[in-house]
Amino acid sequence: MSRILENKKVLVTGGAGFIGSNLCEKLLTQNNHVVCLDNFATGKRENIAPFLSHENFTLIEGDIRNINDCTKAVDGVEVVLHQAALGSVPRSIKDPITSNEVNVSGFLNVLIAARDNGVKRIIYAASSSTYGDSTNLPKVEDVIGKPLSPYAITKYVNELYADVFAKLYDMQIIGLRYFNVFGRRQDPDGAYAAVIPKFVKSLINHESPTVNGDGTYSRDFTYIDNVVQANELAATTDKLNAINTVYNVAFGERTTLNELIGYLQRYLSDFDAEIANVEIKHGPERAGDIPHSLASIAKAEERLGYQPKYNIKSGLKEAIGWYWENLK
Ligand SMILES: NC(=O)c1ccc[n+]([C@@H]2O[C@H](COP(=O)([O-])OP(=O)(O)OC[C@H]3O[C@@H](n4cnc5c(N)ncnc54)[C@H](O)[C@@H]3O)[C@@H](O)[C@H]2O)c1
C-alpha cells in the first residue's frame, strides 16, 4: 500500500505547471493546505483555475529568483515539493543565463528560505539529463556522465547543493530524477514543448509530426501519476537511508519514438479513424539528445516502496481522453 501525503501544509513551487498542477490537485484531495508559488513563465492559469476557489489552496504569484517571494511561500510549510524551473534542453542552449538564474539561483533561494524557516523536508525535481553522455543502460543513480547541455548542468548543480545543504544544515532533502514525464495538462505548444503532447496535437489536427532522427531513439516515458506517487513516498518516508539522496523516477521500460507514434495513432484512431493515416516526417537529430534512456528503478522500489502503476500504454490510455478534449 502506497503512503500518501495528507493533513500537511505543502508548498508546490511551479504549481501552475504540468507536474506541479497534478501534485496540487492530488494534495488537495487529501486534506493538505497547498501553497502554489509560480510566476507563470511556462505555467498556465487554467491549470490551477479549478483550485482557486478551494479553501485549502493559496496562490502566491512570485518568482523563485526573489528570496522574499520564497520566504513568504514557506511560511508554516512542512514539506516543499520544488518543481519550478525552466525546462527544456534547447531552451537552455539558446539562453543559458536565464536557465541558470531560475534553475540554480532560484533553487538556492528555495533551499535557504526552507532552511531559515524550519521546513522539515524538501523534495525537488531532478532530471534524467544528469546522466549526460553516459551510455550505460539501465541508468543507475551512482553512475553519471558529463552533462550535454546547460539545462543538465543546472539540474546536476541542484543535486550538489542539496547534498551539501543536507550535510551542513541538517536538512532532509530528496531529489527525484524524472524521466520524460507525460500526461494531462502538459503543454503541447511552443518551440520547447515535450514530444508526446506535441505529437498528439499534430496527429489530432491531421498534421504530420516531425520526429528528430529516424525514430529509433528511445526513452523511458513516465506517466504523471507515477511521478505523483514518488513525490508522496519521498515526502512521507521515515527511513533514514531513504533521505538525502536521489532516485530515478520512471517506469523502467524504454519505447522508441516510432513505437510511441504507433501507440498514439492507434489510441487516437478510436476518436477519429483518419489519424491512423497521418504521415510521419523525419528531421535531423537534435543537439544535446542522447540516443537511449532507460532507468533502473530498483533504488526507489527498495528504499521508498515505489511501485509505478502505469506503463507507457496504460498511461497513454488514461491520458488520451484528456488529449482529445483539450488538444483539438
Ligand atoms: N516534464 C518532464 O519530463 C521533466 C523531466 C525531468 C525533470 N523535470 C523537471 O520537473 C519540473 C516541472 O516540470 P514541468 O514539466 O511540469 O514543467 P512546466 O514548465 O510545466 O512547469 C514549471 C513551472 O515552474 C514555473 N516557473 C518557472 N520559472 C519560475 C520562477 N522563476 N519562479 C516561479 N515559478 C517558475 C513555471 O511557470 C511552471 O509553472 C521542472 O523542474 C523540470 O525541470 C521535468
Tab-separated table of N, CA, C and O in Angstrom, residues 103-204:
chain	number	residue	atom	x	y	z
A	103	ASN	N	17.050	28.008	-12.482
A	103	ASN	CA	17.213	26.621	-12.018
A	103	ASN	C	18.270	26.479	-10.923
A	103	ASN	O	18.186	25.559	-10.113
A	104	VAL	N	19.258	27.361	-10.930
A	104	VAL	CA	20.305	27.249	-9.897
A	104	VAL	C	20.089	28.291	-8.800
A	104	VAL	O	19.899	27.940	-7.634
A	105	SER	N	20.093	29.591	-9.159
A	105	SER	CA	19.920	30.612	-8.116
A	105	SER	C	18.546	30.491	-7.466
A	105	SER	O	18.407	30.639	-6.248
A	106	GLY	N	17.538	30.215	-8.279
A	106	GLY	CA	16.182	30.035	-7.728
A	106	GLY	C	16.133	28.851	-6.775
A	106	GLY	O	15.523	28.918	-5.703
A	107	PHE	N	16.780	27.776	-7.149
A	107	PHE	CA	16.825	26.581	-6.287
A	107	PHE	C	17.483	26.917	-4.952
A	107	PHE	O	17.008	26.542	-3.880
A	108	LEU	N	18.593	27.659	-5.052
A	108	LEU	CA	19.307	28.052	-3.841
A	108	LEU	C	18.419	28.909	-2.926
A	108	LEU	O	18.398	28.720	-1.701
A	109	ASN	N	17.664	29.810	-3.524
A	109	ASN	CA	16.725	30.623	-2.728
A	109	ASN	C	15.708	29.757	-1.999
A	109	ASN	O	15.397	30.001	-0.830
A	110	VAL	N	15.184	28.747	-2.705
A	110	VAL	CA	14.186	27.865	-2.084
A	110	VAL	C	14.832	27.114	-0.911
A	110	VAL	O	14.242	27.006	0.175
A	111	LEU	N	16.046	26.645	-1.101
A	111	LEU	CA	16.737	25.937	-0.015
A	111	LEU	C	16.958	26.851	1.185
A	111	LEU	O	16.736	26.464	2.331
A	112	ILE	N	17.402	28.065	0.917
A	112	ILE	CA	17.709	28.986	2.011
A	112	ILE	C	16.440	29.392	2.760
A	112	ILE	O	16.406	29.397	3.997
A	113	ALA	N	15.393	29.690	2.001
A	113	ALA	CA	14.122	30.054	2.652
A	113	ALA	C	13.631	28.887	3.498
A	113	ALA	O	13.153	29.077	4.628
A	114	ALA	N	13.770	27.665	2.986
A	114	ALA	CA	13.322	26.481	3.740
A	114	ALA	C	14.182	26.303	4.992
A	114	ALA	O	13.663	26.070	6.093
A	115	ARG	N	15.469	26.427	4.828
A	115	ARG	CA	16.386	26.269	5.971
A	115	ARG	C	16.062	27.279	7.074
A	115	ARG	O	15.981	26.921	8.255
A	116	ASP	N	15.850	28.534	6.680
A	116	ASP	CA	15.681	29.593	7.677
A	116	ASP	C	14.286	29.625	8.295
A	116	ASP	O	14.036	30.406	9.212
A	117	ASN	N	13.397	28.819	7.763
A	117	ASN	CA	12.030	28.828	8.296
A	117	ASN	C	11.583	27.457	8.769
A	117	ASN	O	10.377	27.201	8.896
A	118	GLY	N	12.557	26.590	9.028
A	118	GLY	CA	12.262	25.323	9.692
A	118	GLY	C	11.430	24.343	8.894
A	118	GLY	O	10.685	23.541	9.472
A	119	VAL	N	11.526	24.383	7.558
A	119	VAL	CA	10.796	23.390	6.758
A	119	VAL	C	11.434	22.022	6.996
A	119	VAL	O	12.654	21.876	6.938
A	120	LYS	N	10.574	21.036	7.252
A	120	LYS	CA	11.110	19.715	7.606
A	120	LYS	C	11.713	18.985	6.417
A	120	LYS	O	12.745	18.338	6.536
A	121	ARG	N	11.054	19.056	5.278
A	121	ARG	CA	11.526	18.224	4.164
A	121	ARG	C	11.337	18.915	2.811
A	121	ARG	O	10.317	19.565	2.593
A	122	ILE	N	12.319	18.731	1.947
A	122	ILE	CA	12.231	19.284	0.589
A	122	ILE	C	12.421	18.157	-0.416
A	122	ILE	O	13.422	17.434	-0.362
A	123	ILE	N	11.450	18.031	-1.297
A	123	ILE	CA	11.568	17.085	-2.407
A	123	ILE	C	11.716	17.956	-3.660
A	123	ILE	O	10.928	18.882	-3.862
A	124	TYR	N	12.705	17.686	-4.499
A	124	TYR	CA	12.880	18.548	-5.666
A	124	TYR	C	12.960	17.736	-6.954
A	124	TYR	O	13.382	16.570	-6.954
A	125	ALA	N	12.547	18.400	-8.030
A	125	ALA	CA	12.565	17.780	-9.355
A	125	ALA	C	13.986	17.802	-9.887
A	125	ALA	O	14.505	18.854	-10.268
A	126	ALA	N	14.626	16.647	-9.895
A	126	ALA	CA	15.912	16.498	-10.573
A	126	ALA	C	15.605	15.962	-11.970
A	126	ALA	O	14.445	15.995	-12.399
A	127	SER	N	16.607	15.490	-12.688
A	127	SER	CA	16.326	15.132	-14.082
A	127	SER	C	17.222	14.016	-14.591
A	127	SER	O	18.407	13.933	-14.242
A	128	SER	N	16.653	13.215	-15.491
A	128	SER	CA	17.439	12.156	-16.147
A	128	SER	C	18.550	12.760	-17.002
A	128	SER	O	19.488	12.054	-17.371
A	129	SER	N	18.448	14.055	-17.322
A	129	SER	CA	19.511	14.685	-18.126
A	129	SER	C	20.850	14.658	-17.399
A	129	SER	O	21.897	14.802	-18.030
A	130	THR	N	20.813	14.442	-16.089
A	130	THR	CA	22.054	14.372	-15.315
A	130	THR	C	22.916	13.176	-15.751
A	130	THR	O	24.122	13.182	-15.530
A	131	TYR	N	22.326	12.187	-16.402
A	131	TYR	CA	23.142	11.060	-16.890
A	131	TYR	C	24.025	11.457	-18.064
A	131	TYR	O	24.963	10.727	-18.410
A	132	GLY	N	23.705	12.595	-18.684
A	132	GLY	CA	24.590	13.166	-19.691
A	132	GLY	C	25.048	12.176	-20.745
A	132	GLY	O	24.238	11.457	-21.323
A	133	ASP	N	26.384	12.133	-20.954
A	133	ASP	CA	26.890	11.309	-22.055
A	133	ASP	C	27.154	9.864	-21.644
A	133	ASP	O	27.732	9.099	-22.417
A	134	SER	N	26.744	9.477	-20.447
A	134	SER	CA	26.914	8.080	-20.042
A	134	SER	C	26.068	7.182	-20.944
A	134	SER	O	24.894	7.460	-21.167
A	135	THR	N	26.675	6.105	-21.456
A	135	THR	CA	25.913	5.211	-22.333
A	135	THR	C	25.420	3.967	-21.592
A	135	THR	O	24.812	3.085	-22.184
A	136	ASN	N	25.699	3.906	-20.289
A	136	ASN	CA	25.243	2.742	-19.507
A	136	ASN	C	23.731	2.635	-19.511
A	136	ASN	O	23.045	3.639	-19.336
A	137	LEU	N	23.225	1.434	-19.690
A	137	LEU	CA	21.789	1.183	-19.580
A	137	LEU	C	21.582	-0.085	-18.769
A	137	LEU	O	22.313	-1.061	-18.993
A	138	PRO	N	20.637	-0.149	-17.869
A	138	PRO	CA	19.815	0.974	-17.451
A	138	PRO	C	20.640	1.949	-16.605
A	138	PRO	O	21.698	1.588	-16.077
A	139	LYS	N	20.121	3.169	-16.479
A	139	LYS	CA	20.797	4.185	-15.670
A	139	LYS	C	20.615	3.862	-14.192
A	139	LYS	O	19.485	3.655	-13.738
A	140	VAL	N	21.734	3.800	-13.487
A	140	VAL	CA	21.651	3.650	-12.026
A	140	VAL	C	22.172	4.940	-11.400
A	140	VAL	O	23.070	5.586	-11.946
A	141	GLU	N	21.613	5.305	-10.265
A	141	GLU	CA	21.804	6.639	-9.713
A	141	GLU	C	23.273	7.027	-9.541
A	141	GLU	O	23.637	8.191	-9.718
A	142	ASP	N	24.127	6.074	-9.205
A	142	ASP	CA	25.509	6.425	-8.881
A	142	ASP	C	26.417	6.614	-10.086
A	142	ASP	O	27.545	7.090	-9.936
A	143	VAL	N	25.973	6.236	-11.256
A	143	VAL	CA	26.854	6.306	-12.435
A	143	VAL	C	26.321	7.346	-13.418
A	143	VAL	O	25.349	7.099	-14.129
A	144	ILE	N	26.950	8.518	-13.418
A	144	ILE	CA	26.502	9.561	-14.345
A	144	ILE	C	27.660	9.936	-15.271
A	144	ILE	O	28.817	9.655	-14.974
A	145	GLY	N	27.307	10.564	-16.380
A	145	GLY	CA	28.337	11.014	-17.313
A	145	GLY	C	28.518	12.516	-17.213
A	145	GLY	O	28.180	13.125	-16.196
A	146	LYS	N	29.050	13.089	-18.296
A	146	LYS	CA	29.206	14.551	-18.325
A	146	LYS	C	27.944	15.172	-18.908
A	146	LYS	O	27.401	14.665	-19.902
A	147	PRO	N	27.498	16.310	-18.341
A	147	PRO	CA	26.278	16.945	-18.856
A	147	PRO	C	26.426	17.317	-20.331
A	147	PRO	O	27.517	17.665	-20.782
A	148	LEU	N	25.305	17.252	-21.072
A	148	LEU	CA	25.318	17.571	-22.503
A	148	LEU	C	24.643	18.908	-22.807
A	148	LEU	O	24.529	19.275	-23.969
A	149	SER	N	24.186	19.610	-21.789
A	149	SER	CA	23.507	20.889	-22.027
A	149	SER	C	23.574	21.739	-20.769
A	149	SER	O	23.750	21.216	-19.662
A	150	PRO	N	23.360	23.063	-20.944
A	150	PRO	CA	23.266	23.923	-19.744
A	150	PRO	C	22.154	23.460	-18.800
A	150	PRO	O	22.322	23.473	-17.584
A	151	TYR	N	21.018	23.013	-19.358
A	151	TYR	CA	19.930	22.518	-18.504
A	151	TYR	C	20.427	21.384	-17.615
A	151	TYR	O	20.163	21.354	-16.407
A	152	ALA	N	21.141	20.435	-18.219
A	152	ALA	CA	21.630	19.287	-17.450
A	152	ALA	C	22.591	19.745	-16.349
A	152	ALA	O	22.574	19.201	-15.238
A	153	ILE	N	23.401	20.747	-16.660
A	153	ILE	CA	24.302	21.276	-15.620
A	153	ILE	C	23.485	21.819	-14.456
A	153	ILE	O	23.760	21.529	-13.289
A	154	THR	N	22.435	22.594	-14.786
A	154	THR	CA	21.659	23.206	-13.687
A	154	THR	C	21.049	22.134	-12.795
A	154	THR	O	21.018	22.272	-11.576
A	155	LYS	N	20.565	21.062	-13.418
A	155	LYS	CA	19.903	20.029	-12.620
A	155	LYS	C	20.930	19.258	-11.780
A	155	LYS	O	20.626	18.820	-10.669
A	156	TYR	N	22.128	19.103	-12.309
A	156	TYR	CA	23.163	18.423	-11.528
A	156	TYR	C	23.642	19.317	-10.379
A	156	TYR	O	23.862	18.845	-9.260
A	157	VAL	N	23.742	20.604	-10.654
A	157	VAL	CA	24.138	21.536	-9.578
A	157	VAL	C	23.108	21.499	-8.445
A	157	VAL	O	23.461	21.567	-7.264
A	158	ASN	N	21.852	21.363	-8.792
A	158	ASN	CA	20.814	21.208	-7.748
A	158	ASN	C	21.156	20.046	-6.833
A	158	ASN	O	21.060	20.144	-5.607
A	159	GLU	N	21.553	18.941	-7.436
A	159	GLU	CA	21.873	17.754	-6.621
A	159	GLU	C	23.070	18.025	-5.708
A	159	GLU	O	23.096	17.587	-4.552
A	160	LEU	N	24.048	18.758	-6.238
A	160	LEU	CA	25.240	19.051	-5.426
A	160	LEU	C	24.870	19.962	-4.255
A	160	LEU	O	25.286	19.738	-3.116
A	161	TYR	N	24.072	20.988	-4.537
A	161	TYR	CA	23.632	21.886	-3.455
A	161	TYR	C	22.798	21.140	-2.421
A	161	TYR	O	22.944	21.339	-1.217
A	162	ALA	N	21.910	20.271	-2.901
A	162	ALA	CA	21.040	19.530	-1.981
A	162	ALA	C	21.888	18.702	-1.023
A	162	ALA	O	21.648	18.670	0.194
A	163	ASP	N	22.891	18.056	-1.559
A	163	ASP	CA	23.752	17.191	-0.758
A	163	ASP	C	24.496	18.007	0.305
A	163	ASP	O	24.543	17.641	1.492
A	164	VAL	N	25.022	19.139	-0.119
A	164	VAL	CA	25.782	19.983	0.809
A	164	VAL	C	24.871	20.598	1.876
A	164	VAL	O	25.221	20.634	3.057
A	165	PHE	N	23.683	21.067	1.463
A	165	PHE	CA	22.769	21.652	2.442
A	165	PHE	C	22.301	20.617	3.458
A	165	PHE	O	22.169	20.908	4.644
A	166	ALA	N	22.044	19.397	2.987
A	166	ALA	CA	21.594	18.350	3.906
A	166	ALA	C	22.668	18.111	4.976
A	166	ALA	O	22.352	17.981	6.166
A	167	LYS	N	23.918	18.090	4.527
A	167	LYS	CA	25.004	17.806	5.481
A	167	LYS	C	25.293	19.004	6.385
A	167	LYS	O	25.456	18.854	7.592
A	168	LEU	N	25.366	20.200	5.808
A	168	LEU	CA	25.776	21.373	6.592
A	168	LEU	C	24.701	21.851	7.551
A	168	LEU	O	24.993	22.316	8.646
A	169	TYR	N	23.450	21.760	7.101
A	169	TYR	CA	22.373	22.397	7.882
A	169	TYR	C	21.363	21.392	8.418
A	169	TYR	O	20.268	21.785	8.838
A	170	ASP	N	21.730	20.119	8.368
A	170	ASP	CA	20.872	19.083	8.931
A	170	ASP	C	19.452	19.137	8.349
A	170	ASP	O	18.466	19.156	9.083
A	171	MET	N	19.375	19.201	7.029
A	171	MET	CA	18.059	19.260	6.368
A	171	MET	C	17.733	17.898	5.755
A	171	MET	O	18.623	17.078	5.537
A	172	GLN	N	16.455	17.666	5.461
A	172	GLN	CA	16.023	16.423	4.812
A	172	GLN	C	15.621	16.755	3.378
A	172	GLN	O	14.590	17.398	3.142
A	173	ILE	N	16.448	16.324	2.437
A	173	ILE	CA	16.224	16.721	1.041
A	173	ILE	C	16.326	15.488	0.143
A	173	ILE	O	17.265	14.693	0.272
A	174	ILE	N	15.365	15.350	-0.754
A	174	ILE	CA	15.369	14.193	-1.666
A	174	ILE	C	15.172	14.689	-3.105
A	174	ILE	O	14.264	15.479	-3.385
A	175	GLY	N	16.033	14.222	-3.996
A	175	GLY	CA	15.912	14.582	-5.412
A	175	GLY	C	15.278	13.446	-6.200
A	175	GLY	O	15.608	12.275	-5.995
A	176	LEU	N	14.365	13.795	-7.092
A	176	LEU	CA	13.706	12.788	-7.941
A	176	LEU	C	14.091	13.057	-9.389
A	176	LEU	O	13.698	14.083	-9.959
A	177	ARG	N	14.879	12.161	-9.939
A	177	ARG	CA	15.300	12.329	-11.337
A	177	ARG	C	14.197	11.816	-12.247
A	177	ARG	O	14.098	10.624	-12.510
A	178	TYR	N	13.354	12.734	-12.716
A	178	TYR	CA	12.244	12.359	-13.586
A	178	TYR	C	12.774	11.988	-14.974
A	178	TYR	O	13.661	12.645	-15.514
A	179	PHE	N	12.125	10.958	-15.537
A	179	PHE	CA	12.411	10.546	-16.921
A	179	PHE	C	11.190	10.834	-17.786
A	179	PHE	O	10.127	10.247	-17.569
A	180	ASN	N	11.311	11.723	-18.768
A	180	ASN	CA	10.265	12.005	-19.767
A	180	ASN	C	8.831	11.785	-19.278
A	180	ASN	O	8.168	10.812	-19.654
A	181	VAL	N	8.382	12.714	-18.472
A	181	VAL	CA	7.052	12.605	-17.876
A	181	VAL	C	5.988	13.017	-18.905
A	181	VAL	O	6.218	13.920	-19.717
A	182	PHE	N	4.830	12.365	-18.877
A	182	PHE	CA	3.729	12.761	-19.765
A	182	PHE	C	2.395	12.605	-19.043
A	182	PHE	O	2.292	11.877	-18.056
A	183	GLY	N	1.384	13.316	-19.565
A	183	GLY	CA	0.036	13.190	-19.010
A	183	GLY	C	-0.746	14.483	-19.177
A	183	GLY	O	-0.301	15.412	-19.864
A	184	ARG	N	-1.933	14.514	-18.532
A	184	ARG	CA	-2.835	15.659	-18.656
A	184	ARG	C	-2.140	16.967	-18.245
A	184	ARG	O	-1.335	16.983	-17.318
A	185	ARG	N	-2.489	18.022	-18.947
A	185	ARG	CA	-2.015	19.387	-18.685
A	185	ARG	C	-0.570	19.645	-19.127
A	185	ARG	O	-0.031	20.714	-18.834
A	186	GLN	N	0.071	18.715	-19.826
A	186	GLN	CA	1.410	19.030	-20.344
A	186	GLN	C	1.238	19.897	-21.588
A	186	GLN	O	0.435	19.578	-22.470
A	187	ASP	N	1.999	20.960	-21.657
A	187	ASP	CA	1.830	21.975	-22.695
A	187	ASP	C	2.268	21.438	-24.072
A	187	ASP	O	3.413	21.028	-24.227
A	188	PRO	N	1.375	21.467	-25.069
A	188	PRO	CA	1.769	20.966	-26.395
A	188	PRO	C	2.396	22.039	-27.284
A	188	PRO	O	2.876	21.735	-28.376
A	189	ASP	N	2.368	23.292	-26.831
A	189	ASP	CA	2.695	24.401	-27.729
A	189	ASP	C	4.095	24.965	-27.517
A	189	ASP	O	4.679	24.830	-26.446
A	190	GLY	N	4.576	25.632	-28.540
A	190	GLY	CA	5.836	26.358	-28.434
A	190	GLY	C	7.019	25.507	-28.868
A	190	GLY	O	6.931	24.292	-29.029
A	191	ALA	N	8.147	26.201	-29.036
A	191	ALA	CA	9.362	25.564	-29.548
A	191	ALA	C	9.923	24.541	-28.572
A	191	ALA	O	10.672	23.646	-28.961
A	192	TYR	N	9.549	24.669	-27.286
A	192	TYR	CA	10.178	23.817	-26.279
A	192	TYR	C	9.227	22.767	-25.721
A	192	TYR	O	9.461	22.199	-24.660
A	193	ALA	N	8.164	22.506	-26.470
A	193	ALA	CA	7.171	21.537	-25.984
A	193	ALA	C	7.765	20.135	-25.933
A	193	ALA	O	8.644	19.776	-26.714
A	194	ALA	N	7.249	19.327	-25.019
A	194	ALA	CA	7.679	17.926	-24.906
A	194	ALA	C	7.066	17.113	-26.048
A	194	ALA	O	6.045	17.484	-26.628
A	195	VAL	N	7.703	15.998	-26.330
A	195	VAL	CA	7.394	15.270	-27.554
A	195	VAL	C	5.963	14.691	-27.576
A	195	VAL	O	5.280	14.774	-28.604
A	196	ILE	N	5.483	14.142	-26.466
A	196	ILE	CA	4.178	13.462	-26.522
A	196	ILE	C	3.035	14.447	-26.803
A	196	ILE	O	2.291	14.257	-27.777
A	197	PRO	N	2.871	15.533	-26.018
A	197	PRO	CA	1.746	16.432	-26.350
A	197	PRO	C	1.911	17.083	-27.724
A	197	PRO	O	0.909	17.344	-28.409
A	198	LYS	N	3.162	17.308	-28.126
A	198	LYS	CA	3.389	17.912	-29.445
A	198	LYS	C	2.913	16.961	-30.555
A	198	LYS	O	2.196	17.366	-31.464
A	199	PHE	N	3.312	15.692	-30.459
A	199	PHE	CA	2.877	14.703	-31.463
A	199	PHE	C	1.355	14.546	-31.431
A	199	PHE	O	0.703	14.469	-32.476
A	200	VAL	N	0.797	14.478	-30.224
A	200	VAL	CA	-0.660	14.275	-30.112
A	200	VAL	C	-1.394	15.414	-30.799
A	200	VAL	O	-2.324	15.188	-31.589
A	201	LYS	N	-0.964	16.638	-30.530
A	201	LYS	CA	-1.666	17.782	-31.108
A	201	LYS	C	-1.586	17.751	-32.644
A	201	LYS	O	-2.567	18.006	-33.329
A	202	SER	N	-0.392	17.430	-33.156
A	202	SER	CA	-0.261	17.331	-34.618
A	202	SER	C	-1.199	16.279	-35.172
A	202	SER	O	-1.942	16.525	-36.128
A	203	LEU	N	-1.177	15.096	-34.569
A	203	LEU	CA	-1.988	13.991	-35.092
A	203	LEU	C	-3.474	14.335	-35.059
A	203	LEU	O	-4.202	14.107	-36.035
A	204	ILE	N	-3.920	14.912	-33.941
A	204	ILE	CA	-5.343	15.248	-33.818
A	204	ILE	C	-5.759	16.222	-34.917
A	204	ILE	O	-6.865	16.171	-35.432
